[in-house]
Short mmCIF file of C-alpha atoms in Angstrom, two decimals:
data_model
loop_
_atom_site.label_atom_id
_atom_site.label_comp_id
_atom_site.label_asym_id
_atom_site.label_seq_id
_atom_site.Cartn_x
_atom_site.Cartn_y
_atom_site.Cartn_z
CA MET A 1 -98.97 60.92 -90.35
CA ALA A 2 -100.07 62.59 -87.17
CA GLU A 3 -100.88 59.18 -85.72
CA VAL A 4 -97.44 57.86 -86.63
CA ALA A 5 -95.75 60.89 -85.03
CA ALA A 6 -97.80 60.44 -81.84
CA ALA A 7 -96.91 56.74 -81.69
CA ALA A 8 -93.20 57.52 -82.12
CA GLU A 9 -93.34 60.19 -79.41
CA ALA A 10 -95.07 57.79 -77.06
CA ARG A 11 -92.46 55.08 -77.78
CA GLY A 12 -89.67 57.56 -77.04
CA CYS A 13 -91.23 58.51 -73.71
CA SER A 14 -91.62 54.86 -72.74
CA GLU A 15 -87.98 54.07 -73.63
CA ALA A 16 -86.51 56.99 -71.67
CA PRO A 17 -86.64 55.27 -68.24
CA ASP A 18 -84.90 52.20 -69.71
CA GLY A 19 -82.03 54.33 -70.91
CA GLY A 20 -81.65 55.83 -67.41
CA SER A 21 -81.47 52.34 -65.76
CA SER A 22 -78.69 51.18 -68.11
CA GLY A 23 -76.69 54.24 -67.13
CA SER A 24 -76.98 53.39 -63.41
CA GLU A 25 -75.83 49.83 -64.09
CA ASP A 26 -72.75 51.17 -65.84
CA GLU A 27 -72.00 53.34 -62.81
CA ALA A 28 -72.44 50.37 -60.34
CA ARG A 29 -70.15 48.04 -62.33
CA PRO A 30 -66.52 48.17 -60.86
CA SER A 31 -63.77 49.51 -63.00
CA PRO A 32 -61.07 47.14 -64.39
CA ALA A 33 -58.43 48.63 -62.04
CA ALA A 34 -60.56 47.97 -58.95
CA ALA A 35 -61.25 44.41 -60.12
CA ALA A 36 -57.54 43.85 -60.69
CA GLN A 37 -56.73 45.13 -57.18
CA LYS A 38 -59.36 42.87 -55.64
CA ARG A 39 -58.04 39.88 -57.59
CA GLU A 40 -54.46 40.67 -56.50
CA ARG A 41 -55.58 40.90 -52.88
CA TRP A 42 -57.26 37.50 -53.01
CA LEU A 43 -54.23 35.95 -54.74
CA ARG A 44 -51.90 37.37 -52.07
CA LYS A 45 -54.09 35.94 -49.33
CA PHE A 46 -54.12 32.57 -51.09
CA ARG A 47 -50.31 32.58 -51.34
CA GLU A 48 -50.04 33.36 -47.61
CA LEU A 49 -52.34 30.46 -46.75
CA HIS A 50 -50.33 28.20 -49.04
CA MET A 51 -47.06 29.19 -47.31
CA LYS A 52 -48.60 28.62 -43.87
CA ARG A 53 -49.80 25.18 -44.93
CA ASN A 54 -46.31 24.24 -46.18
CA GLU A 55 -44.75 25.53 -42.94
CA ALA A 56 -47.22 23.52 -40.84
CA ARG A 57 -46.50 20.41 -42.91
CA LYS A 58 -42.75 20.90 -42.40
CA LEU A 59 -43.12 21.35 -38.63
CA ASN A 60 -45.34 18.28 -38.38
CA HIS A 61 -42.74 16.22 -40.24
CA GLN A 62 -39.99 17.44 -37.89
CA GLU A 63 -42.08 16.53 -34.83
CA VAL A 64 -42.76 13.06 -36.25
CA VAL A 65 -39.03 12.50 -36.82
CA GLU A 66 -38.16 13.71 -33.30
CA GLU A 67 -40.85 11.53 -31.76
CA ASP A 68 -39.56 8.52 -33.68
CA LYS A 69 -36.05 9.20 -32.33
CA ARG A 70 -37.37 9.48 -28.78
CA LEU A 71 -39.28 6.20 -29.09
CA LYS A 72 -36.15 4.41 -30.29
CA LEU A 73 -34.09 5.61 -27.30
CA PRO A 74 -33.80 3.48 -24.12
CA PRO A 75 -36.60 3.97 -21.57
CA ASN A 76 -34.37 5.78 -19.04
CA TRP A 77 -32.42 7.81 -21.59
CA GLU A 78 -33.77 11.18 -20.41
CA ALA A 79 -32.71 10.47 -16.83
CA LYS A 80 -29.24 9.34 -17.95
CA LYS A 81 -28.79 12.42 -20.12
CA ALA A 82 -29.88 14.73 -17.30
CA ARG A 83 -27.49 12.94 -14.94
CA LEU A 84 -24.55 13.33 -17.33
CA GLU A 85 -25.31 17.00 -17.89
CA TRP A 86 -25.47 17.55 -14.14
CA GLU A 87 -22.13 15.80 -13.65
CA LEU A 88 -20.55 17.99 -16.34
CA LYS A 89 -21.85 21.12 -14.59
CA VAL A 90 -20.48 19.89 -11.27
CA GLU A 91 -17.10 19.20 -12.86
CA GLU A 92 -17.01 22.69 -14.38
CA LYS A 93 -17.90 24.25 -11.03
CA LYS A 94 -15.14 22.25 -9.32
CA LYS A 95 -12.63 23.61 -11.83
CA GLU A 96 -13.87 27.16 -11.24
CA CYS A 97 -13.54 26.75 -7.48
CA ALA A 98 -10.06 25.27 -7.88
CA ALA A 99 -9.03 28.22 -10.06
CA ARG A 100 -10.26 30.66 -7.38
CA GLY A 101 -8.59 28.64 -4.62
CA GLU A 102 -11.88 27.74 -2.91
CA ASP A 103 -13.12 24.45 -1.53
CA TYR A 104 -15.93 23.12 -3.70
CA GLU A 105 -17.61 21.26 -0.82
CA ARG A 106 -17.82 24.45 1.24
CA VAL A 107 -19.18 26.43 -1.71
CA LYS A 108 -21.76 23.73 -2.38
CA LEU A 109 -22.86 23.65 1.26
CA LEU A 110 -23.33 27.41 1.28
CA GLU A 111 -25.93 27.03 -1.48
CA ILE A 112 -27.92 24.33 0.38
CA SER A 113 -30.60 25.30 2.87
CA ALA A 114 -30.96 23.55 6.24
CA GLU A 115 -34.28 21.97 5.23
CA ASP A 116 -32.80 20.48 2.05
CA ALA A 117 -29.80 19.17 4.00
CA GLU A 118 -32.04 17.44 6.56
CA ARG A 119 -34.22 15.94 3.84
CA TRP A 120 -31.21 14.60 1.92
CA GLU A 121 -29.73 13.20 5.12
CA ARG A 122 -32.94 11.30 5.87
CA LYS A 123 -33.08 10.07 2.30
CA LYS A 124 -29.44 8.92 2.47
CA LYS A 125 -30.18 6.88 5.59
CA ARG A 126 -33.09 5.14 3.88
CA LYS A 127 -31.12 4.46 0.71
CA ASN A 128 -29.87 0.88 0.31
CA PRO A 129 -30.03 -0.14 4.00
CA ASP A 130 -28.45 -3.43 5.04
CA LEU A 131 -31.43 -5.62 5.89
CA GLY A 132 -29.41 -8.82 6.06
CA PHE A 133 -29.56 -11.76 3.69
CA SER A 134 -32.97 -12.46 2.19
CA ASP A 135 -32.14 -14.18 -1.13
CA TYR A 136 -29.35 -14.33 -3.67
CA ALA A 137 -31.08 -11.97 -6.12
CA ALA A 138 -31.30 -9.21 -3.48
CA ALA A 139 -27.67 -9.78 -2.49
CA GLN A 140 -26.57 -9.56 -6.11
CA LEU A 141 -28.55 -6.35 -6.64
CA ARG A 142 -27.01 -4.81 -3.53
CA GLN A 143 -23.53 -5.76 -4.74
CA TYR A 144 -24.25 -4.26 -8.18
CA GLN A 145 -25.47 -0.98 -6.67
CA ARG A 146 -22.40 -0.77 -4.44
CA LEU A 147 -20.03 -1.34 -7.37
CA THR A 148 -21.77 1.15 -9.66
CA ARG A 149 -21.56 3.85 -6.98
CA GLN A 150 -17.79 3.38 -6.94
CA ILE A 151 -17.47 4.00 -10.69
CA LYS A 152 -15.89 7.36 -11.50
CA PRO A 153 -16.55 8.20 -15.17
CA ASP A 154 -13.83 9.77 -17.30
CA LEU A 155 -15.61 12.96 -18.40
CA GLU A 156 -12.75 14.11 -20.63
CA GLN A 157 -12.86 10.86 -22.59
CA TYR A 158 -16.66 11.17 -22.75
CA GLU A 159 -16.39 14.65 -24.28
CA LYS A 160 -13.86 13.38 -26.86
CA LEU A 161 -16.14 10.52 -27.86
CA LYS A 162 -19.10 12.90 -28.02
CA GLU A 163 -17.21 15.19 -30.41
CA GLN A 164 -16.04 12.23 -32.47
CA TYR A 165 -19.33 10.32 -32.87
CA GLY A 166 -21.96 12.99 -32.23
CA GLU A 167 -25.49 11.57 -31.97
CA ALA A 168 -24.18 8.11 -32.91
CA LEU A 169 -22.66 7.91 -29.42
CA TYR A 170 -26.14 7.44 -27.95
CA PRO A 171 -27.47 4.03 -29.04
CA THR A 172 -30.94 3.41 -30.36
CA SER A 173 -32.87 0.24 -31.09
CA ASP A 174 -31.27 0.17 -34.57
CA SER A 175 -27.68 0.62 -33.34
CA LEU A 176 -25.16 -2.20 -33.75
CA LEU A 177 -22.87 -2.08 -30.70
CA HIS A 178 -21.15 -5.48 -30.92
CA GLY A 179 -17.49 -5.09 -31.81
CA THR A 180 -17.61 -1.30 -32.12
CA HIS A 181 -16.18 -0.47 -28.69
CA VAL A 182 -12.51 -1.13 -27.92
CA PRO A 183 -11.60 -0.60 -24.25
CA THR A 184 -8.46 1.35 -23.39
CA LYS A 185 -5.51 -0.14 -21.52
CA GLU A 186 -6.24 2.12 -18.53
CA GLY A 187 -9.83 0.87 -18.42
CA ILE A 188 -8.70 -2.77 -18.51
CA ASP A 189 -6.18 -2.14 -15.72
CA ARG A 190 -8.84 -0.42 -13.65
CA MET A 191 -11.20 -3.38 -14.09
CA VAL A 192 -8.47 -5.89 -13.14
CA ALA A 193 -7.61 -3.89 -10.02
CA ASP A 194 -11.27 -3.77 -9.01
CA LEU A 195 -11.68 -7.54 -9.51
CA GLU A 196 -8.57 -8.25 -7.45
CA LYS A 197 -9.93 -6.03 -4.69
CA GLN A 198 -13.22 -7.96 -4.72
CA ILE A 199 -11.40 -11.31 -4.55
CA GLU A 200 -9.28 -10.10 -1.63
CA LYS A 201 -12.33 -8.86 0.24
CA ARG A 202 -14.21 -12.11 -0.45
CA GLU A 203 -11.36 -14.17 1.00
CA LYS A 204 -11.47 -12.15 4.25
CA TYR A 205 -15.23 -12.39 4.53
CA SER A 206 -16.71 -14.73 7.10
CA ARG A 207 -20.34 -15.63 6.71
CA ARG A 208 -22.44 -14.55 9.66
CA ARG A 209 -24.16 -17.49 11.28
CA PRO A 210 -27.89 -16.91 11.76
CA TYR A 211 -27.91 -19.31 14.72
CA ASN A 212 -25.61 -20.92 17.26
CA ASP A 213 -24.66 -24.51 16.45
CA ASP A 214 -24.49 -25.41 20.16
CA ALA A 215 -27.91 -23.94 20.98
CA ASP A 216 -30.92 -26.18 21.56
CA ILE A 217 -33.13 -26.73 18.54
CA ASP A 218 -36.60 -25.68 19.63
CA TYR A 219 -38.09 -24.90 16.22
CA ILE A 220 -39.32 -26.76 13.15
CA ASN A 221 -38.51 -24.18 10.45
CA GLU A 222 -37.03 -20.71 9.99
CA ARG A 223 -40.35 -18.96 10.49
CA ASN A 224 -40.94 -20.82 13.76
CA ALA A 225 -37.40 -19.95 14.88
CA LYS A 226 -38.04 -16.23 14.35
CA PHE A 227 -41.32 -16.48 16.27
CA ASN A 228 -39.59 -18.24 19.16
CA LYS A 229 -36.91 -15.55 19.30
CA LYS A 230 -39.55 -12.82 19.48
CA ALA A 231 -41.45 -14.68 22.17
CA GLU A 232 -38.26 -15.21 24.15
CA ARG A 233 -37.36 -11.54 23.84
CA PHE A 234 -40.71 -10.31 25.19
CA TYR A 235 -41.81 -13.10 27.57
CA GLY A 236 -38.60 -14.96 28.36
CA LYS A 237 -38.14 -13.48 31.82
CA TYR A 238 -41.70 -14.50 32.76
CA THR A 239 -41.49 -18.06 31.45
CA ALA A 240 -37.93 -18.91 32.47
CA GLU A 241 -39.01 -20.86 35.59
CA ILE A 242 -41.73 -22.76 33.69
CA LYS A 243 -39.21 -23.70 31.00
CA GLN A 244 -36.69 -24.94 33.57
CA ASN A 245 -39.35 -27.04 35.32
CA LEU A 246 -40.38 -28.60 32.00
CA GLU A 247 -36.75 -29.43 31.21
CA ARG A 248 -36.24 -31.02 34.65
CA GLY A 249 -39.56 -32.79 34.55
CA THR A 250 -40.76 -31.25 37.79
CA ALA A 251 -43.53 -29.12 36.35
CA VAL A 252 -46.87 -29.35 38.16
#
């Protein structure tokens, strides 16, 4: 019996440390409330990431749609749009100056520096200079540029059409324009008046002769004729006597 009691006491002493370690594990294990808070925090973070992903997907889709619209527009659409916006601003400023009783040209010149004025004047002199006739394509292009500069757009009608059609007013590659535009009577009359003015000017025009019909022909083609003119301009006074002797047949 004494041996049994000693064995039991020894077993109890050996099991005491194990009981202490289980108690420390219970203390280290988080409580259910803390675990729930941690889980809620991770779920909230997951929902935020999910919302950000959906927002990024939506923005990417919008950019793709806008890029597709830009690709379907004409190549020079941005320049045309900027030009129209600038013309609208100028028209509004003219109305403001007229309401105040001021001259728009004077107000505009007051806002331009001397350097900008000189630069624009030089640019204006270089723009579309008359270099004479080179070919029919160049002459046609020059005529087209001159006629388009004379066009004065009806900005009020443009604003009405913009309000009526919205974005459909600006054509894309998928737009069907044939038969959709009906010109006004004023526009037709303006076109007829412009054509009559061109016909009248064409009737008064006399083609400039590049050479004199009575002059001696001393060239074999147009290029040789230009060379001879340059040579005559620079060396004519030195070779006049030699030329006269050759024509008389008395050259030495």
